[in-house]
mmCIF file of N, CA and C in Angstrom:
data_model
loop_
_atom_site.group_PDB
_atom_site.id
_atom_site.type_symbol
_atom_site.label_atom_id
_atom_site.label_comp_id
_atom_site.label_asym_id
_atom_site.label_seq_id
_atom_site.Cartn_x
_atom_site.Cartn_y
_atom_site.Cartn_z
ATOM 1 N N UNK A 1 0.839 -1.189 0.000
ATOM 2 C CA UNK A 1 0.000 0.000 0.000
ATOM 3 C C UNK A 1 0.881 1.248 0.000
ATOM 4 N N UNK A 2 0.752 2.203 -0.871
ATOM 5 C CA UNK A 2 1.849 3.385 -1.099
ATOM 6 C C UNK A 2 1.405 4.053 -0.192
ATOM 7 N N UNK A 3 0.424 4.751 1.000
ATOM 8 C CA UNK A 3 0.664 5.453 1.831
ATOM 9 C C UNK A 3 0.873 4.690 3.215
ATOM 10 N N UNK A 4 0.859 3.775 3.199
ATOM 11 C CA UNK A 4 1.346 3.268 4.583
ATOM 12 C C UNK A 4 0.296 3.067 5.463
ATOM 13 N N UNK A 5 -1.124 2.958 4.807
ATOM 14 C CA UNK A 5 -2.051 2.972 6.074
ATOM 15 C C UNK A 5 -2.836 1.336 5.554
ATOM 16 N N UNK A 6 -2.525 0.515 5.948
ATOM 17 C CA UNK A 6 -4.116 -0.421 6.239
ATOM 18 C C UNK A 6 -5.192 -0.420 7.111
ATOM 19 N N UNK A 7 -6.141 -1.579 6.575
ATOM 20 C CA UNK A 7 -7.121 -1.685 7.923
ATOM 21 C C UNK A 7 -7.333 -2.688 7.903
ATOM 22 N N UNK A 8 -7.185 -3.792 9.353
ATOM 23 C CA UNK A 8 -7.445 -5.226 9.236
ATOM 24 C C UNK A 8 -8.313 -5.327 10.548
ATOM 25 N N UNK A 9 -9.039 -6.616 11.001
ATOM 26 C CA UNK A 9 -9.895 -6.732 11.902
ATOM 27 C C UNK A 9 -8.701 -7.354 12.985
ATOM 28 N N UNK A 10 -9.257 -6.816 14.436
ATOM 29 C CA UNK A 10 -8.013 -7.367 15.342
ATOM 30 C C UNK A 10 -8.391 -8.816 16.107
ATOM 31 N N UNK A 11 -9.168 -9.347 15.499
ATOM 32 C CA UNK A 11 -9.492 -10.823 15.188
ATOM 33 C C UNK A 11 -8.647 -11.386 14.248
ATOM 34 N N UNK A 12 -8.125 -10.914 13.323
ATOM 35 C CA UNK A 12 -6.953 -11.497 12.271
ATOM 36 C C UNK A 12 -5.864 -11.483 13.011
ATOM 37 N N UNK A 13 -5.088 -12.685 12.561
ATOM 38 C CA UNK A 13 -3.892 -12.635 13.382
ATOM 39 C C UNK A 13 -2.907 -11.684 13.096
ATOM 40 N N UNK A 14 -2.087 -10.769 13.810
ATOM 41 C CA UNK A 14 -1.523 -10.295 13.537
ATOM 42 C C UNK A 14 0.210 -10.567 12.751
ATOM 43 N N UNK A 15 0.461 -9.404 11.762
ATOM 44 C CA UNK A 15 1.783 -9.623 11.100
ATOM 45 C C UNK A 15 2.547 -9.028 11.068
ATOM 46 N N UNK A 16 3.521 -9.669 10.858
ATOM 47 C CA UNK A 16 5.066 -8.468 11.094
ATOM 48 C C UNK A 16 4.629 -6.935 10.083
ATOM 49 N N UNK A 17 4.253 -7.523 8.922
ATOM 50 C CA UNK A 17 4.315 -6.464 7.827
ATOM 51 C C UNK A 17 3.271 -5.582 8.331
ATOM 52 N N UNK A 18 2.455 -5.654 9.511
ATOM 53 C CA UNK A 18 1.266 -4.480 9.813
ATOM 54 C C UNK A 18 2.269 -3.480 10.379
ATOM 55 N N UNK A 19 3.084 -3.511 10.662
ATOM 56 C CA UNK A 19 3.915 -2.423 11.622
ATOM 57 C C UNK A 19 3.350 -1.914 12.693
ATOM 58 N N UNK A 20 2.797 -0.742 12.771
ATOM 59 C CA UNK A 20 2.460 -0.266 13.828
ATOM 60 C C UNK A 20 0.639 -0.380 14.273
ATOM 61 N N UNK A 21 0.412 -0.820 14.881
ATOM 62 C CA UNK A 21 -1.060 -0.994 14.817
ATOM 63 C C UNK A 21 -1.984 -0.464 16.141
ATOM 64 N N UNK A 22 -2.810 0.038 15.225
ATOM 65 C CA UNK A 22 -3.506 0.726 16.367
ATOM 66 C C UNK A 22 -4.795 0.687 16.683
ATOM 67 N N UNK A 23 -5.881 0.538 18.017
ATOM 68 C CA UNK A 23 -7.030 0.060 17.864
ATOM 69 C C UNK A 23 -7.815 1.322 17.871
ATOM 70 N N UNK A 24 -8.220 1.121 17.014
ATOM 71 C CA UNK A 24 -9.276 2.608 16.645
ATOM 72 C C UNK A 24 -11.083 2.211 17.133
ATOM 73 N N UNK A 25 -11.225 1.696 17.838
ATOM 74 C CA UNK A 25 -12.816 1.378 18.531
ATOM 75 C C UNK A 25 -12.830 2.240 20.313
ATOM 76 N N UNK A 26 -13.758 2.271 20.274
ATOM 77 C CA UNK A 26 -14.175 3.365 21.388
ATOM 78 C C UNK A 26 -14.006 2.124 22.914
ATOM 79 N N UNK A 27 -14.582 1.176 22.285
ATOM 80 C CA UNK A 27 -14.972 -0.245 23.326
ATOM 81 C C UNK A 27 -13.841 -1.528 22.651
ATOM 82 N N UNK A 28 -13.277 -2.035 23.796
ATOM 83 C CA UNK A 28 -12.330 -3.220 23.810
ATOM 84 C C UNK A 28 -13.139 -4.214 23.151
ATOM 85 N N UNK A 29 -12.561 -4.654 22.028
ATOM 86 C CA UNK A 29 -13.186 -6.112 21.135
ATOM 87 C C UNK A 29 -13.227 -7.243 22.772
ATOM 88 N N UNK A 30 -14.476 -7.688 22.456
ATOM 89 C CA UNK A 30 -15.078 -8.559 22.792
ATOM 90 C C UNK A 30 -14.022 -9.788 22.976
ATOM 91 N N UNK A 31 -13.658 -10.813 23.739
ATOM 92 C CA UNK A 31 -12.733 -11.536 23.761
ATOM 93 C C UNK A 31 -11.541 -11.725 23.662
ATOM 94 N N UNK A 32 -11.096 -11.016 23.565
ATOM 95 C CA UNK A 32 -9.798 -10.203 22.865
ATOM 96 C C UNK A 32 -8.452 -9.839 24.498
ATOM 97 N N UNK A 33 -7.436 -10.254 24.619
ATOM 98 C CA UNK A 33 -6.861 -10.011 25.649
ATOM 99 C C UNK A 33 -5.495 -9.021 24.920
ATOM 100 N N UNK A 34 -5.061 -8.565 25.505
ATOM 101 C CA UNK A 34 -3.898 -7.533 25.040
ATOM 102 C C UNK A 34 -2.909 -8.344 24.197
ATOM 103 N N UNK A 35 -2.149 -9.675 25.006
ATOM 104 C CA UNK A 35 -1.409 -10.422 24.050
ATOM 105 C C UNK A 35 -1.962 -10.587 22.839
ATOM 106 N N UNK A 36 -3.377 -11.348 22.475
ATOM 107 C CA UNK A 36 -4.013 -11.532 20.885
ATOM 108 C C UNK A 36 -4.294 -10.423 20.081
ATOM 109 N N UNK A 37 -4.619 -9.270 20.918
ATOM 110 C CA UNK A 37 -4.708 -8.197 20.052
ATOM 111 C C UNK A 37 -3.439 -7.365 19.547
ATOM 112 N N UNK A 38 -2.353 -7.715 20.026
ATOM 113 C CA UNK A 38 -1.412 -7.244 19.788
ATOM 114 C C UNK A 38 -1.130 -5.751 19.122
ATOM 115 N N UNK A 39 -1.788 -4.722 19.932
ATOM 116 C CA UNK A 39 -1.928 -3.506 19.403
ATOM 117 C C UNK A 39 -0.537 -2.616 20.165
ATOM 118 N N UNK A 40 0.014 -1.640 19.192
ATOM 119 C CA UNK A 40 0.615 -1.104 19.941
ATOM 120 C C UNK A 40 0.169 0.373 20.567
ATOM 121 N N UNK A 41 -1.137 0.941 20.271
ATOM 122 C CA UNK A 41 -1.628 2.000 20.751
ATOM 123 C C UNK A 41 -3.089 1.367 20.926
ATOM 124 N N UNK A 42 -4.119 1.953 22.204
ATOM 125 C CA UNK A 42 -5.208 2.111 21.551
ATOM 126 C C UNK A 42 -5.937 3.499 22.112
ATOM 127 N N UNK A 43 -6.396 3.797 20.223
ATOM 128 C CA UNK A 43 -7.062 5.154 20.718
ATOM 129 C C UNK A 43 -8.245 5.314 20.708
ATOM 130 N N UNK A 44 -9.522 4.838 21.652
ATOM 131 C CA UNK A 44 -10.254 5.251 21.736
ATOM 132 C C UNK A 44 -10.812 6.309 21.558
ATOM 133 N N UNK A 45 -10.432 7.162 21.685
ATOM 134 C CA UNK A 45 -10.852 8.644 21.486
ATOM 135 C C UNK A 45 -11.151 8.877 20.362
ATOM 136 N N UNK A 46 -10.674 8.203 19.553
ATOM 137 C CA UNK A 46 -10.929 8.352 17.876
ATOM 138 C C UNK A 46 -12.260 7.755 17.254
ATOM 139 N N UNK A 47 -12.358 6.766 18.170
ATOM 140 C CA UNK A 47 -13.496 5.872 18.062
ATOM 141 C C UNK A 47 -14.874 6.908 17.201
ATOM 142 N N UNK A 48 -15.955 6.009 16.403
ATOM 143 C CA UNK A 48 -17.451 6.991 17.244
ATOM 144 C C UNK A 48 -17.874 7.364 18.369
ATOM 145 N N UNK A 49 -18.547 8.110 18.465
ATOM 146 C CA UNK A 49 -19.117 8.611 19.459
ATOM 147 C C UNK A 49 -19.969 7.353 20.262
ATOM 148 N N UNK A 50 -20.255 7.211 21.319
ATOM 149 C CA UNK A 50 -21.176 6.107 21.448
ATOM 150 C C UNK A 50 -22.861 6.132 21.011
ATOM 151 N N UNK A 51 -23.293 7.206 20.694
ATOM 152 C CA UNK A 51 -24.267 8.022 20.322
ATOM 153 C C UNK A 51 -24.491 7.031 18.973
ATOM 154 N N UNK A 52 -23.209 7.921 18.145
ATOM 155 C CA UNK A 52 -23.443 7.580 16.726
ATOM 156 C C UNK A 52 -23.188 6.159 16.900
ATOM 157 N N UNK A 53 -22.493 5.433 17.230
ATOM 158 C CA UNK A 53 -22.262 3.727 17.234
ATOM 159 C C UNK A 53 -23.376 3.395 17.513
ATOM 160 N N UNK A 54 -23.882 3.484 17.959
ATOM 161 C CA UNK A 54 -25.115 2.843 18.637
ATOM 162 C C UNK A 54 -26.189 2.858 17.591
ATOM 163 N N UNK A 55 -26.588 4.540 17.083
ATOM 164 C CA UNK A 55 -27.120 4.318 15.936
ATOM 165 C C UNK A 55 -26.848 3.551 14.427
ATOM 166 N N UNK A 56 -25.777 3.517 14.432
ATOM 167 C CA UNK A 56 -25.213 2.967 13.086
ATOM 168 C C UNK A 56 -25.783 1.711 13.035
ATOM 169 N N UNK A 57 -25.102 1.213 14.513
ATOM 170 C CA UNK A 57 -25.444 -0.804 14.294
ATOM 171 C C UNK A 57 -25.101 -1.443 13.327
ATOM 172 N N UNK A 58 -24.148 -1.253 12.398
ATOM 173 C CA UNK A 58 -23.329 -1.480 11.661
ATOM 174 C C UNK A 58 -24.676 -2.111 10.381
ATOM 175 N N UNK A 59 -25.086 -0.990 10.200
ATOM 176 C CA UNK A 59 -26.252 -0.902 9.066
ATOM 177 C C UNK A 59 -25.498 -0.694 7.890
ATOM 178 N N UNK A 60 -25.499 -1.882 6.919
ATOM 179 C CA UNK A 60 -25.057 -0.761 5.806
ATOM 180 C C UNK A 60 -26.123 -0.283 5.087
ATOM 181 N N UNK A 61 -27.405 -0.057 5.429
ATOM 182 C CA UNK A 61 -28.157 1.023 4.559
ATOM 183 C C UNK A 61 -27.652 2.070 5.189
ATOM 184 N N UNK A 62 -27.070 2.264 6.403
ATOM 185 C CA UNK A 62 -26.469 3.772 7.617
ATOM 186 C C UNK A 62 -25.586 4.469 6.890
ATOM 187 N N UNK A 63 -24.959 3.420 6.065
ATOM 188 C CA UNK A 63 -23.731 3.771 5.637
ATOM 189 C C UNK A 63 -23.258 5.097 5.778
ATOM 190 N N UNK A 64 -23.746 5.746 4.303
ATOM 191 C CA UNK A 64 -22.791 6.595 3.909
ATOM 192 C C UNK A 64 -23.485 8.310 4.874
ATOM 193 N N UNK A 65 -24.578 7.751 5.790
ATOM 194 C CA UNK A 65 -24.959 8.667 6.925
ATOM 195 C C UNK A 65 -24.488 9.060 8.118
ATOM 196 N N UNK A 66 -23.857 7.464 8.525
ATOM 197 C CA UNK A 66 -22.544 7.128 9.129
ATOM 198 C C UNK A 66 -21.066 8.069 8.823
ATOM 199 N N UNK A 67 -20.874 7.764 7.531
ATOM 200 C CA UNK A 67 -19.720 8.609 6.996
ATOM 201 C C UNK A 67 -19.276 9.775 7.413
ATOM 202 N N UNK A 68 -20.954 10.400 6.765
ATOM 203 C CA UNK A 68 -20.636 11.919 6.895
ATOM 204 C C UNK A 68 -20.881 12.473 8.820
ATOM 205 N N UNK A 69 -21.445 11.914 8.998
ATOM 206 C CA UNK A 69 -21.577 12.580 10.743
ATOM 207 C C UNK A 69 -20.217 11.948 11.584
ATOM 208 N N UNK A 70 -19.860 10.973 11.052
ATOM 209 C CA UNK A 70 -18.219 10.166 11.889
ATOM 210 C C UNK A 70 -17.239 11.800 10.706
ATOM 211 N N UNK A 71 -17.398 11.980 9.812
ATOM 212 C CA UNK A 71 -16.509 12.427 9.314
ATOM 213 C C UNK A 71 -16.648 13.908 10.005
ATOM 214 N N UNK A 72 -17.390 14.532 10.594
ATOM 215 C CA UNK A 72 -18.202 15.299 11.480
ATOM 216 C C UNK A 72 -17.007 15.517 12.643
ATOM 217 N N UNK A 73 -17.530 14.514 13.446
ATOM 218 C CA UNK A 73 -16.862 14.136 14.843
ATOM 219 C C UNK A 73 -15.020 14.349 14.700
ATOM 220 N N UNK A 74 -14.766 13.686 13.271
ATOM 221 C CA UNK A 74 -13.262 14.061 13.133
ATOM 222 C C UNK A 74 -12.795 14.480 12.996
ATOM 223 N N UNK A 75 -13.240 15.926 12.385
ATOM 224 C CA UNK A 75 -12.812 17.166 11.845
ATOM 225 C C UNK A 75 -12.832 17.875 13.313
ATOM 226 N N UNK A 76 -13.182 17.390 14.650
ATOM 227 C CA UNK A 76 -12.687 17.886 16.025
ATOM 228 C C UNK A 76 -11.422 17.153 16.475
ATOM 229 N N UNK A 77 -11.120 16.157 15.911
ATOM 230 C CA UNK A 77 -9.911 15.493 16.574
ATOM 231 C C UNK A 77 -9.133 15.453 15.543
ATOM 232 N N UNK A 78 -8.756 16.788 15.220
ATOM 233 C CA UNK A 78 -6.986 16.662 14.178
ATOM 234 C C UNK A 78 -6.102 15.909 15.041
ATOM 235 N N UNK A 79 -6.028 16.537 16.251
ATOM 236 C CA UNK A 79 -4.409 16.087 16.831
ATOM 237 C C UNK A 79 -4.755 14.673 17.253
ATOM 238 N N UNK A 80 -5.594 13.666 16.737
ATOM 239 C CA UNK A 80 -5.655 12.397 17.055
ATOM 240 C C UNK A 80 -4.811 12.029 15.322
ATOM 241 N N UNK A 81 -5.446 12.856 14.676
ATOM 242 C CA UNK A 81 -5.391 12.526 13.092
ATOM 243 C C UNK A 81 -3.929 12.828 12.825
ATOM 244 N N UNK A 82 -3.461 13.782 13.334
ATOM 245 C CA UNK A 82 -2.193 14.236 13.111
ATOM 246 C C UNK A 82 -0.982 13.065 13.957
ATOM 247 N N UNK A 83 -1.437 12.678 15.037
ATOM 248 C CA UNK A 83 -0.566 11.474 15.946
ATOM 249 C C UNK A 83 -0.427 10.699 14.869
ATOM 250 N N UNK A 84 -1.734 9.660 14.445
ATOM 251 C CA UNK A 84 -2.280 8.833 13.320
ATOM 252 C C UNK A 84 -0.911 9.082 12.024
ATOM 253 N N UNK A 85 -1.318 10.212 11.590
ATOM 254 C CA UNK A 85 -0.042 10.829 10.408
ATOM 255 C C UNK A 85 1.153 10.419 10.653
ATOM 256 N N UNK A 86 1.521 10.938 11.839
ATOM 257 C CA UNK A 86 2.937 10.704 12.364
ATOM 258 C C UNK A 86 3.461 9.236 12.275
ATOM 259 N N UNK A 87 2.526 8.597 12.937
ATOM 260 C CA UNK A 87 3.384 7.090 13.173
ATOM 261 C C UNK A 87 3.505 6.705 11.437
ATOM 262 N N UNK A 88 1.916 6.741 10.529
ATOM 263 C CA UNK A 88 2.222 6.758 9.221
ATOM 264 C C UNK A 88 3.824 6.881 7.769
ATOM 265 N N UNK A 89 3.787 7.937 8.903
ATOM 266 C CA UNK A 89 5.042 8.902 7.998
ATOM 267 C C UNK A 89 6.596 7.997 8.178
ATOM 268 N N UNK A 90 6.221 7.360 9.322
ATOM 269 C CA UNK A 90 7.373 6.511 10.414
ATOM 270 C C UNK A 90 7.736 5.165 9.625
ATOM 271 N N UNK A 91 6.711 4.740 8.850
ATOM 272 C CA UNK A 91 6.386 3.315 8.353
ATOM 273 C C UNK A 91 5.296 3.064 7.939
ATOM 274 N N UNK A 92 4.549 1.761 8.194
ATOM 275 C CA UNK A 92 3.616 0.766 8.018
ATOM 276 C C UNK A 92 2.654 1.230 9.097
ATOM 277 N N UNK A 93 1.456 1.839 9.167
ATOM 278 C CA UNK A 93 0.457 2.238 10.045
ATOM 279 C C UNK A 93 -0.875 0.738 9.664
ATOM 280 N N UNK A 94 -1.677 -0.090 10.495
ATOM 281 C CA UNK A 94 -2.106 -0.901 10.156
ATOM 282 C C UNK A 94 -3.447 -0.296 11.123
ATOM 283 N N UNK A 95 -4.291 0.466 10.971
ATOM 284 C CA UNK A 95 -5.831 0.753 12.046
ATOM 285 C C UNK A 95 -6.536 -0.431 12.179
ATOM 286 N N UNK A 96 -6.591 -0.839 13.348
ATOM 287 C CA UNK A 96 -6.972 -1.878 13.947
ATOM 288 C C UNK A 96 -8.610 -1.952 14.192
ATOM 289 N N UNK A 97 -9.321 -2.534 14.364
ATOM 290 C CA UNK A 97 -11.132 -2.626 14.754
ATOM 291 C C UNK A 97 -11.727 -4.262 14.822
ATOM 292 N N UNK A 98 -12.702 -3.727 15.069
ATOM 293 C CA UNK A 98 -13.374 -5.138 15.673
ATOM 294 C C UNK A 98 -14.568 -5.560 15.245
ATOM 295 N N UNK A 99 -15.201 -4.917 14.323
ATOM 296 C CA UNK A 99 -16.747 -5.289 13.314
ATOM 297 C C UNK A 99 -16.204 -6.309 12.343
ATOM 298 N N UNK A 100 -17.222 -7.017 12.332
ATOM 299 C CA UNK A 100 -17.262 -8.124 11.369
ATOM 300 C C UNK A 100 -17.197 -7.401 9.968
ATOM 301 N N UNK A 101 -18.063 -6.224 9.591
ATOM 302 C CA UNK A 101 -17.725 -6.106 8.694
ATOM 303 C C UNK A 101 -16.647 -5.129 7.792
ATOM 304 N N UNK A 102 -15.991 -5.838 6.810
ATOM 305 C CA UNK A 102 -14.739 -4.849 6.690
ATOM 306 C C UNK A 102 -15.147 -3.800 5.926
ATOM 307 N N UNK A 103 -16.163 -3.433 5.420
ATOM 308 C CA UNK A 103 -16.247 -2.746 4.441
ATOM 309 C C UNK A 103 -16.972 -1.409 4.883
ATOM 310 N N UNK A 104 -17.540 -1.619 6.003
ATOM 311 C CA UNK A 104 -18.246 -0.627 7.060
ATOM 312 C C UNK A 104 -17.855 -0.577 8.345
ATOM 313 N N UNK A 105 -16.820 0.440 8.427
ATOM 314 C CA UNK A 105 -16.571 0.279 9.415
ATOM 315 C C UNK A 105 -15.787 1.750 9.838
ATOM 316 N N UNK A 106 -14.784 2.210 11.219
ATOM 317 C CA UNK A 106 -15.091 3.723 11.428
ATOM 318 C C UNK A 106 -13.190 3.554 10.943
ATOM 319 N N UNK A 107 -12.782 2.368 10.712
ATOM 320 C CA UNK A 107 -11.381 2.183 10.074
ATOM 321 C C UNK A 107 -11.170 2.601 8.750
ATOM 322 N N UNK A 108 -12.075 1.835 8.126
ATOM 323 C CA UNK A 108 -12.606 2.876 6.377
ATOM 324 C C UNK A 108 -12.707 4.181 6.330
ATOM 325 N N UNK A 109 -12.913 5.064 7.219
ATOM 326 C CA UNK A 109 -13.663 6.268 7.376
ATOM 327 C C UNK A 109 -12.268 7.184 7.369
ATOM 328 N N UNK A 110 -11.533 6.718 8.950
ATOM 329 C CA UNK A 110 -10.652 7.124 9.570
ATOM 330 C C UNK A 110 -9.549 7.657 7.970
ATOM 331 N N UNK A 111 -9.051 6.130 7.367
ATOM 332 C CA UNK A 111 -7.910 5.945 6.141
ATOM 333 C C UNK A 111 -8.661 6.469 5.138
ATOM 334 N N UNK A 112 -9.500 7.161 4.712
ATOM 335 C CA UNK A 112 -10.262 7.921 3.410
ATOM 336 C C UNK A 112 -10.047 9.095 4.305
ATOM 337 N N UNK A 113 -10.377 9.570 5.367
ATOM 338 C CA UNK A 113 -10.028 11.183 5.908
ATOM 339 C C UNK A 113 -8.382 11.381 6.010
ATOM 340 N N UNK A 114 -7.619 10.313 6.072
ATOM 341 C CA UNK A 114 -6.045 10.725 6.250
ATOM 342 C C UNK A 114 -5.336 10.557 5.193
ATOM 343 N N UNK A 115 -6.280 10.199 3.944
ATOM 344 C CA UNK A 115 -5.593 9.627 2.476
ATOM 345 C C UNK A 115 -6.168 10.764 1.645
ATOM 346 N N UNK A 116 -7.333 11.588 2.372
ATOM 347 C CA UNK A 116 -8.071 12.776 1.756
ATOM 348 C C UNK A 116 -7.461 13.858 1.673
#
């Protein structure tokens, strides 16, 4: 990936080639102990709101309603976005999450606002 950012579920096992990985969910994945998740940051703060999570429910008719109000919430947390950048710039940035689905999710959101 030429900018250095993926997004994998932190249910996948983790790999050398993710480099730096970080859990971008508001709430600790479900089953999940620090060794398996093998994250090296987690930033909650970045997360949704619990508001908006809650509404979403990982709807994808929510989708792209989801988008724009998470994309909302982020345009208050540069200096989460700007940390995010940094480690990026460093290497291999891999945003970490915990929804089943990959294609909706606040990891998609996050890497389209820092690739934007």
């Amino acid at each position: 990936m030429s900018t250095g950012i993926a997004i994998k579920r932190v249910y996948d096992a983790p790999e050398k080639m993710d480099g730096f990985r970080v859990l971008v969910d508001r709430v600790w994945p479900r089953g999940m102990n620090k060794e398996k998740a093998a994250v090296d940051l987690w930033m909650k703060e970045i997360g949704p709101s619990t508001e908006l999570r809650k509404w979403f429910g990982h709807d994808p008719a929510r989708w792209d309603e989801f988008r724009a109000r998470y994309r909302d919430e982020l345009a208050a947390k540069r200096d989460l976005l700007d940390e995010l950048r940094a480690h990026a710039e460093k290497g291999q940035l891999t945003l970490v999450y915990s929804a089943r689905d990959e294609a909706h999710n606040q990891a998609v959101v996050i890497r389209e606002v820092m690739e934007g």
